[in-house]
């Protein structure tokens, strides 16, 4: 991979020391976002300058800090839960540990992607490749937790009666998600946000299917144990609004330039998805505690092989896809000037 910055040498000489709040016309088209007219960082910043930028006013500031806060919250809350329910001593907690790891990694990769994406054109692509991979891993880990803690005990759905079948579908969806999202950075450019939002929405629905089926076809007392339902319902609302905002690029589409620093669609995606993830964690925790006795009488129980190991395997598979895309990148020449028609980042 090459940090090809030759195309911005003349641009850098015209910036007069301004690095963190540039107008759209002062950055190459591959660094621009639709309807965001200002607040851009200078391309080809060093890693140290990228770190410094989070204390400046730019259009990535909210993206970075929103997920820094979310990551710290998830780590602290997970640590408090695992102090009481030690996964080293209790295999039933393994799926929740996978979920906590998936959530934390997702936020960490998101912070890294939004922090360092101004280093070069290729670095920008690789940053978001890892971001997509982390979301894919998180979705898989959530699916495992929903299966072990929230599934109906006597379902007629074949996919829920067999952990192997459900896992196979979730693994296939994870691989499809990371591949298609990475590919969308080079093809289907005009529809990339709709495509990515649709892909992640489909993954979300599949991985939360155990809960959907349980509340849709509730017959026994243990399946109708719905103390977690208000949190599940609220996380669905948060995720739905976040997806609609990100896919439609609202509200900045309506008033370009007004929401450059705060209030743009990707900020809504970050904040609302974090709130949804927190409610999701609560719903899973309540089901893990409240349904444990009934779930432990079922055939399929969590083990290292069918929970933590599978999550690790999905992480490896996603990283392989990321490296495949990363090493297939050609050196890109950044240039300043009008955005070619139909070509966006």
mmCIF file with all atom_site columns, N, CA, C and O in Angstrom, residues 275-311:
data_model
loop_
_atom_site.group_PDB
_atom_site.id
_atom_site.type_symbol
_atom_site.label_atom_id
_atom_site.label_alt_id
_atom_site.label_comp_id
_atom_site.label_asym_id
_atom_site.label_entity_id
_atom_site.label_seq_id
_atom_site.pdbx_PDB_ins_code
_atom_site.Cartn_x
_atom_site.Cartn_y
_atom_site.Cartn_z
_atom_site.occupancy
_atom_site.B_iso_or_equiv
_atom_site.pdbx_formal_charge
_atom_site.auth_seq_id
_atom_site.auth_comp_id
_atom_site.auth_asym_id
_atom_site.auth_atom_id
_atom_site.pdbx_PDB_model_num
ATOM 1   N N  . UNK A 1 275 ? -26.698 4.164   21.383 1.00 0.00 ? 275 UNK A N  1
ATOM 2   C CA . UNK A 1 275 ? -27.807 4.030   22.340 1.00 0.00 ? 275 UNK A CA 1
ATOM 3   C C  . UNK A 1 275 ? -28.540 2.707   22.132 1.00 0.00 ? 275 UNK A C  1
ATOM 4   O O  . UNK A 1 275 ? -28.930 2.033   23.101 1.00 0.00 ? 275 UNK A O  1
ATOM 5   N N  . UNK A 1 276 ? -28.731 2.319   20.863 1.00 0.00 ? 276 UNK A N  1
ATOM 6   C CA . UNK A 1 276 ? -29.368 1.038   20.581 1.00 0.00 ? 276 UNK A CA 1
ATOM 7   C C  . UNK A 1 276 ? -28.543 -0.130  21.076 1.00 0.00 ? 276 UNK A C  1
ATOM 8   O O  . UNK A 1 276 ? -29.081 -1.103  21.615 1.00 0.00 ? 276 UNK A O  1
ATOM 9   N N  . UNK A 1 277 ? -27.234 -0.042  20.920 1.00 0.00 ? 277 UNK A N  1
ATOM 10  C CA . UNK A 1 277 ? -26.351 -1.100  21.390 1.00 0.00 ? 277 UNK A CA 1
ATOM 11  C C  . UNK A 1 277 ? -26.404 -1.243  22.916 1.00 0.00 ? 277 UNK A C  1
ATOM 12  O O  . UNK A 1 277 ? -26.368 -2.359  23.452 1.00 0.00 ? 277 UNK A O  1
ATOM 13  N N  . UNK A 1 278 ? -26.507 -0.128  23.606 1.00 0.00 ? 278 UNK A N  1
ATOM 14  C CA . UNK A 1 278 ? -26.611 -0.158  25.068 1.00 0.00 ? 278 UNK A CA 1
ATOM 15  C C  . UNK A 1 278 ? -27.906 -0.848  25.503 1.00 0.00 ? 278 UNK A C  1
ATOM 16  O O  . UNK A 1 278 ? -27.921 -1.688  26.412 1.00 0.00 ? 278 UNK A O  1
ATOM 17  N N  . UNK A 1 279 ? -29.028 -0.522  24.833 1.00 0.00 ? 279 UNK A N  1
ATOM 18  C CA . UNK A 1 279 ? -30.289 -1.195  25.137 1.00 0.00 ? 279 UNK A CA 1
ATOM 19  C C  . UNK A 1 279 ? -30.232 -2.674  24.763 1.00 0.00 ? 279 UNK A C  1
ATOM 20  O O  . UNK A 1 279 ? -30.796 -3.534  25.453 1.00 0.00 ? 279 UNK A O  1
ATOM 21  N N  . UNK A 1 280 ? -29.542 -2.964  23.675 1.00 0.00 ? 280 UNK A N  1
ATOM 22  C CA . UNK A 1 280 ? -29.372 -4.358  23.259 1.00 0.00 ? 280 UNK A CA 1
ATOM 23  C C  . UNK A 1 280 ? -28.613 -5.146  24.320 1.00 0.00 ? 280 UNK A C  1
ATOM 24  O O  . UNK A 1 280 ? -28.972 -6.285  24.650 1.00 0.00 ? 280 UNK A O  1
ATOM 25  N N  . UNK A 1 281 ? -27.584 -4.538  24.867 1.00 0.00 ? 281 UNK A N  1
ATOM 26  C CA . UNK A 1 281 ? -26.812 -5.181  25.928 1.00 0.00 ? 281 UNK A CA 1
ATOM 27  C C  . UNK A 1 281 ? -27.680 -5.452  27.143 1.00 0.00 ? 281 UNK A C  1
ATOM 28  O O  . UNK A 1 281 ? -27.603 -6.533  27.756 1.00 0.00 ? 281 UNK A O  1
ATOM 29  N N  . UNK A 1 282 ? -28.533 -4.499  27.490 1.00 0.00 ? 282 UNK A N  1
ATOM 30  C CA . UNK A 1 282 ? -29.423 -4.672  28.634 1.00 0.00 ? 282 UNK A CA 1
ATOM 31  C C  . UNK A 1 282 ? -30.414 -5.799  28.393 1.00 0.00 ? 282 UNK A C  1
ATOM 32  O O  . UNK A 1 282 ? -30.663 -6.643  29.268 1.00 0.00 ? 282 UNK A O  1
ATOM 33  N N  . UNK A 1 283 ? -30.997 -5.845  27.176 1.00 0.00 ? 283 UNK A N  1
ATOM 34  C CA . UNK A 1 283 ? -31.956 -6.894  26.847 1.00 0.00 ? 283 UNK A CA 1
ATOM 35  C C  . UNK A 1 283 ? -31.319 -8.280  26.938 1.00 0.00 ? 283 UNK A C  1
ATOM 36  O O  . UNK A 1 283 ? -31.899 -9.219  27.505 1.00 0.00 ? 283 UNK A O  1
ATOM 37  N N  . UNK A 1 284 ? -30.115 -8.402  26.409 1.00 0.00 ? 284 UNK A N  1
ATOM 38  C CA . UNK A 1 284 ? -29.428 -9.694  26.457 1.00 0.00 ? 284 UNK A CA 1
ATOM 39  C C  . UNK A 1 284 ? -29.068 -10.087 27.888 1.00 0.00 ? 284 UNK A C  1
ATOM 40  O O  . UNK A 1 284 ? -29.177 -11.260 28.270 1.00 0.00 ? 284 UNK A O  1
ATOM 41  N N  . UNK A 1 285 ? -28.647 -9.126  28.670 1.00 0.00 ? 285 UNK A N  1
ATOM 42  C CA . UNK A 1 285 ? -28.280 -9.405  30.059 1.00 0.00 ? 285 UNK A CA 1
ATOM 43  C C  . UNK A 1 285 ? -29.492 -9.876  30.863 1.00 0.00 ? 285 UNK A C  1
ATOM 44  O O  . UNK A 1 285 ? -29.405 -10.842 31.639 1.00 0.00 ? 285 UNK A O  1
ATOM 45  N N  . UNK A 1 286 ? -30.630 -9.220  30.652 1.00 0.00 ? 286 UNK A N  1
ATOM 46  C CA . UNK A 1 286 ? -31.846 -9.629  31.354 1.00 0.00 ? 286 UNK A CA 1
ATOM 47  C C  . UNK A 1 286 ? -32.282 -11.023 30.945 1.00 0.00 ? 286 UNK A C  1
ATOM 48  O O  . UNK A 1 286 ? -32.725 -11.828 31.778 1.00 0.00 ? 286 UNK A O  1
ATOM 49  N N  . UNK A 1 287 ? -32.175 -11.355 29.659 1.00 0.00 ? 287 UNK A N  1
ATOM 50  C CA . UNK A 1 287 ? -32.527 -12.699 29.211 1.00 0.00 ? 287 UNK A CA 1
ATOM 51  C C  . UNK A 1 287 ? -31.538 -13.736 29.722 1.00 0.00 ? 287 UNK A C  1
ATOM 52  O O  . UNK A 1 287 ? -31.917 -14.862 30.059 1.00 0.00 ? 287 UNK A O  1
ATOM 53  N N  . UNK A 1 288 ? -30.258 -13.362 29.762 1.00 0.00 ? 288 UNK A N  1
ATOM 54  C CA . UNK A 1 288 ? -29.245 -14.289 30.267 1.00 0.00 ? 288 UNK A CA 1
ATOM 55  C C  . UNK A 1 288 ? -29.541 -14.680 31.714 1.00 0.00 ? 288 UNK A C  1
ATOM 56  O O  . UNK A 1 288 ? -29.418 -15.859 32.091 1.00 0.00 ? 288 UNK A O  1
ATOM 57  N N  . UNK A 1 289 ? -29.973 -13.706 32.514 1.00 0.00 ? 289 UNK A N  1
ATOM 58  C CA . UNK A 1 289 ? -30.283 -13.988 33.920 1.00 0.00 ? 289 UNK A CA 1
ATOM 59  C C  . UNK A 1 289 ? -31.658 -14.609 34.089 1.00 0.00 ? 289 UNK A C  1
ATOM 60  O O  . UNK A 1 289 ? -31.822 -15.621 34.783 1.00 0.00 ? 289 UNK A O  1
ATOM 61  N N  . UNK A 1 290 ? -32.673 -13.992 33.469 1.00 0.00 ? 290 UNK A N  1
ATOM 62  C CA . UNK A 1 290 ? -34.055 -14.387 33.726 1.00 0.00 ? 290 UNK A CA 1
ATOM 63  C C  . UNK A 1 290 ? -34.460 -15.708 33.107 1.00 0.00 ? 290 UNK A C  1
ATOM 64  O O  . UNK A 1 290 ? -35.383 -16.369 33.603 1.00 0.00 ? 290 UNK A O  1
ATOM 65  N N  . UNK A 1 291 ? -33.803 -16.139 32.020 1.00 0.00 ? 291 UNK A N  1
ATOM 66  C CA . UNK A 1 291 ? -34.212 -17.362 31.328 1.00 0.00 ? 291 UNK A CA 1
ATOM 67  C C  . UNK A 1 291 ? -33.197 -18.499 31.524 1.00 0.00 ? 291 UNK A C  1
ATOM 68  O O  . UNK A 1 291 ? -33.304 -19.546 30.882 1.00 0.00 ? 291 UNK A O  1
ATOM 69  N N  . UNK A 1 292 ? -32.236 -18.288 32.384 1.00 0.00 ? 292 UNK A N  1
ATOM 70  C CA . UNK A 1 292 ? -31.139 -19.250 32.492 1.00 0.00 ? 292 UNK A CA 1
ATOM 71  C C  . UNK A 1 292 ? -31.606 -20.650 32.866 1.00 0.00 ? 292 UNK A C  1
ATOM 72  O O  . UNK A 1 292 ? -31.194 -21.641 32.239 1.00 0.00 ? 292 UNK A O  1
ATOM 73  N N  . UNK A 1 293 ? -32.422 -20.771 33.871 1.00 0.00 ? 293 UNK A N  1
ATOM 74  C CA . UNK A 1 293 ? -32.846 -22.096 34.334 1.00 0.00 ? 293 UNK A CA 1
ATOM 75  C C  . UNK A 1 293 ? -33.527 -22.887 33.221 1.00 0.00 ? 293 UNK A C  1
ATOM 76  O O  . UNK A 1 293 ? -33.265 -24.078 33.037 1.00 0.00 ? 293 UNK A O  1
ATOM 77  N N  . UNK A 1 294 ? -34.381 -22.216 32.473 1.00 0.00 ? 294 UNK A N  1
ATOM 78  C CA . UNK A 1 294 ? -35.085 -22.897 31.382 1.00 0.00 ? 294 UNK A CA 1
ATOM 79  C C  . UNK A 1 294 ? -34.136 -23.217 30.231 1.00 0.00 ? 294 UNK A C  1
ATOM 80  O O  . UNK A 1 294 ? -34.208 -24.300 29.628 1.00 0.00 ? 294 UNK A O  1
ATOM 81  N N  . UNK A 1 295 ? -33.239 -22.298 29.923 1.00 0.00 ? 295 UNK A N  1
ATOM 82  C CA . UNK A 1 295 ? -32.309 -22.501 28.804 1.00 0.00 ? 295 UNK A CA 1
ATOM 83  C C  . UNK A 1 295 ? -31.313 -23.615 29.102 1.00 0.00 ? 295 UNK A C  1
ATOM 84  O O  . UNK A 1 295 ? -30.887 -24.338 28.202 1.00 0.00 ? 295 UNK A O  1
ATOM 85  N N  . UNK A 1 296 ? -30.935 -23.777 30.369 1.00 0.00 ? 296 UNK A N  1
ATOM 86  C CA . UNK A 1 296 ? -29.954 -24.803 30.720 1.00 0.00 ? 296 UNK A CA 1
ATOM 87  C C  . UNK A 1 296 ? -30.525 -26.217 30.601 1.00 0.00 ? 296 UNK A C  1
ATOM 88  O O  . UNK A 1 296 ? -29.765 -27.192 30.588 1.00 0.00 ? 296 UNK A O  1
ATOM 89  N N  . UNK A 1 297 ? -31.848 -26.325 30.493 1.00 0.00 ? 297 UNK A N  1
ATOM 90  C CA . UNK A 1 297 ? -32.464 -27.640 30.302 1.00 0.00 ? 297 UNK A CA 1
ATOM 91  C C  . UNK A 1 297 ? -32.556 -28.009 28.827 1.00 0.00 ? 297 UNK A C  1
ATOM 92  O O  . UNK A 1 297 ? -32.988 -29.119 28.487 1.00 0.00 ? 297 UNK A O  1
ATOM 93  N N  . UNK A 1 298 ? -32.173 -27.082 27.944 1.00 0.00 ? 298 UNK A N  1
ATOM 94  C CA . UNK A 1 298 ? -32.225 -27.358 26.506 1.00 0.00 ? 298 UNK A CA 1
ATOM 95  C C  . UNK A 1 298 ? -30.990 -28.138 26.077 1.00 0.00 ? 298 UNK A C  1
ATOM 96  O O  . UNK A 1 298 ? -30.042 -28.319 26.837 1.00 0.00 ? 298 UNK A O  1
ATOM 97  N N  . UNK A 1 299 ? -30.994 -28.581 24.828 1.00 0.00 ? 299 UNK A N  1
ATOM 98  C CA . UNK A 1 299 ? -29.902 -29.415 24.330 1.00 0.00 ? 299 UNK A CA 1
ATOM 99  C C  . UNK A 1 299 ? -28.644 -28.593 24.069 1.00 0.00 ? 299 UNK A C  1
ATOM 100 O O  . UNK A 1 299 ? -27.536 -29.001 24.403 1.00 0.00 ? 299 UNK A O  1
ATOM 101 N N  . UNK A 1 300 ? -28.810 -27.413 23.464 1.00 0.00 ? 300 UNK A N  1
ATOM 102 C CA . UNK A 1 300 ? -27.666 -26.604 23.049 1.00 0.00 ? 300 UNK A CA 1
ATOM 103 C C  . UNK A 1 300 ? -27.303 -25.589 24.117 1.00 0.00 ? 300 UNK A C  1
ATOM 104 O O  . UNK A 1 300 ? -28.073 -24.669 24.407 1.00 0.00 ? 300 UNK A O  1
ATOM 105 N N  . UNK A 1 301 ? -26.115 -25.766 24.700 1.00 0.00 ? 301 UNK A N  1
ATOM 106 C CA . UNK A 1 301 ? -25.619 -24.833 25.703 1.00 0.00 ? 301 UNK A CA 1
ATOM 107 C C  . UNK A 1 301 ? -24.321 -24.209 25.195 1.00 0.00 ? 301 UNK A C  1
ATOM 108 O O  . UNK A 1 301 ? -23.614 -24.794 24.365 1.00 0.00 ? 301 UNK A O  1
ATOM 109 N N  . UNK A 1 302 ? -23.986 -23.022 25.692 1.00 0.00 ? 302 UNK A N  1
ATOM 110 C CA . UNK A 1 302 ? -22.752 -22.378 25.240 1.00 0.00 ? 302 UNK A CA 1
ATOM 111 C C  . UNK A 1 302 ? -21.518 -23.159 25.672 1.00 0.00 ? 302 UNK A C  1
ATOM 112 O O  . UNK A 1 302 ? -21.432 -23.654 26.800 1.00 0.00 ? 302 UNK A O  1
ATOM 113 N N  . UNK A 1 303 ? -20.583 -23.278 24.761 1.00 0.00 ? 303 UNK A N  1
ATOM 114 C CA . UNK A 1 303 ? -19.265 -23.821 25.055 1.00 0.00 ? 303 UNK A CA 1
ATOM 115 C C  . UNK A 1 303 ? -18.242 -22.908 24.402 1.00 0.00 ? 303 UNK A C  1
ATOM 116 O O  . UNK A 1 303 ? -18.596 -22.017 23.621 1.00 0.00 ? 303 UNK A O  1
ATOM 117 N N  . UNK A 1 304 ? -16.980 -23.145 24.692 1.00 0.00 ? 304 UNK A N  1
ATOM 118 C CA . UNK A 1 304 ? -15.949 -22.337 24.042 1.00 0.00 ? 304 UNK A CA 1
ATOM 119 C C  . UNK A 1 304 ? -15.985 -22.543 22.532 1.00 0.00 ? 304 UNK A C  1
ATOM 120 O O  . UNK A 1 304 ? -15.860 -21.576 21.760 1.00 0.00 ? 304 UNK A O  1
ATOM 121 N N  . UNK A 1 305 ? -16.210 -23.782 22.100 1.00 0.00 ? 305 UNK A N  1
ATOM 122 C CA . UNK A 1 305 ? -16.174 -24.095 20.671 1.00 0.00 ? 305 UNK A CA 1
ATOM 123 C C  . UNK A 1 305 ? -17.315 -23.442 19.907 1.00 0.00 ? 305 UNK A C  1
ATOM 124 O O  . UNK A 1 305 ? -17.125 -22.952 18.782 1.00 0.00 ? 305 UNK A O  1
ATOM 125 N N  . UNK A 1 306 ? -18.530 -23.420 20.489 1.00 0.00 ? 306 UNK A N  1
ATOM 126 C CA . UNK A 1 306 ? -19.669 -22.901 19.726 1.00 0.00 ? 306 UNK A CA 1
ATOM 127 C C  . UNK A 1 306 ? -19.981 -21.432 20.008 1.00 0.00 ? 306 UNK A C  1
ATOM 128 O O  . UNK A 1 306 ? -21.002 -20.928 19.535 1.00 0.00 ? 306 UNK A O  1
ATOM 129 N N  . UNK A 1 307 ? -19.130 -20.760 20.757 1.00 0.00 ? 307 UNK A N  1
ATOM 130 C CA . UNK A 1 307 ? -19.370 -19.328 21.002 1.00 0.00 ? 307 UNK A CA 1
ATOM 131 C C  . UNK A 1 307 ? -18.091 -18.510 20.799 1.00 0.00 ? 307 UNK A C  1
ATOM 132 O O  . UNK A 1 307 ? -17.913 -17.864 19.752 1.00 0.00 ? 307 UNK A O  1
ATOM 133 N N  . UNK A 1 308 ? -17.182 -18.542 21.748 1.00 0.00 ? 308 UNK A N  1
ATOM 134 C CA . UNK A 1 308 ? -15.977 -17.720 21.655 1.00 0.00 ? 308 UNK A CA 1
ATOM 135 C C  . UNK A 1 308 ? -15.113 -18.103 20.449 1.00 0.00 ? 308 UNK A C  1
ATOM 136 O O  . UNK A 1 308 ? -14.617 -17.232 19.718 1.00 0.00 ? 308 UNK A O  1
ATOM 137 N N  . UNK A 1 309 ? -14.925 -19.420 20.236 1.00 0.00 ? 309 UNK A N  1
ATOM 138 C CA . UNK A 1 309 ? -14.095 -19.847 19.114 1.00 0.00 ? 309 UNK A CA 1
ATOM 139 C C  . UNK A 1 309 ? -14.694 -19.412 17.786 1.00 0.00 ? 309 UNK A C  1
ATOM 140 O O  . UNK A 1 309 ? -13.967 -18.981 16.878 1.00 0.00 ? 309 UNK A O  1
ATOM 141 N N  . UNK A 1 310 ? -16.010 -19.523 17.650 1.00 0.00 ? 310 UNK A N  1
ATOM 142 C CA . UNK A 1 310 ? -16.662 -19.101 16.409 1.00 0.00 ? 310 UNK A CA 1
ATOM 143 C C  . UNK A 1 310 ? -16.493 -17.604 16.174 1.00 0.00 ? 310 UNK A C  1
ATOM 144 O O  . UNK A 1 310 ? -16.273 -17.166 15.044 1.00 0.00 ? 310 UNK A O  1
ATOM 145 N N  . UNK A 1 311 ? -16.601 -16.826 17.242 1.00 0.00 ? 311 UNK A N  1
ATOM 146 C CA . UNK A 1 311 ? -16.397 -15.386 17.105 1.00 0.00 ? 311 UNK A CA 1
ATOM 147 C C  . UNK A 1 311 ? -14.974 -15.077 16.655 1.00 0.00 ? 311 UNK A C  1
ATOM 148 O O  . UNK A 1 311 ? -14.756 -14.229 15.784 1.00 0.00 ? 311 UNK A O  1
#
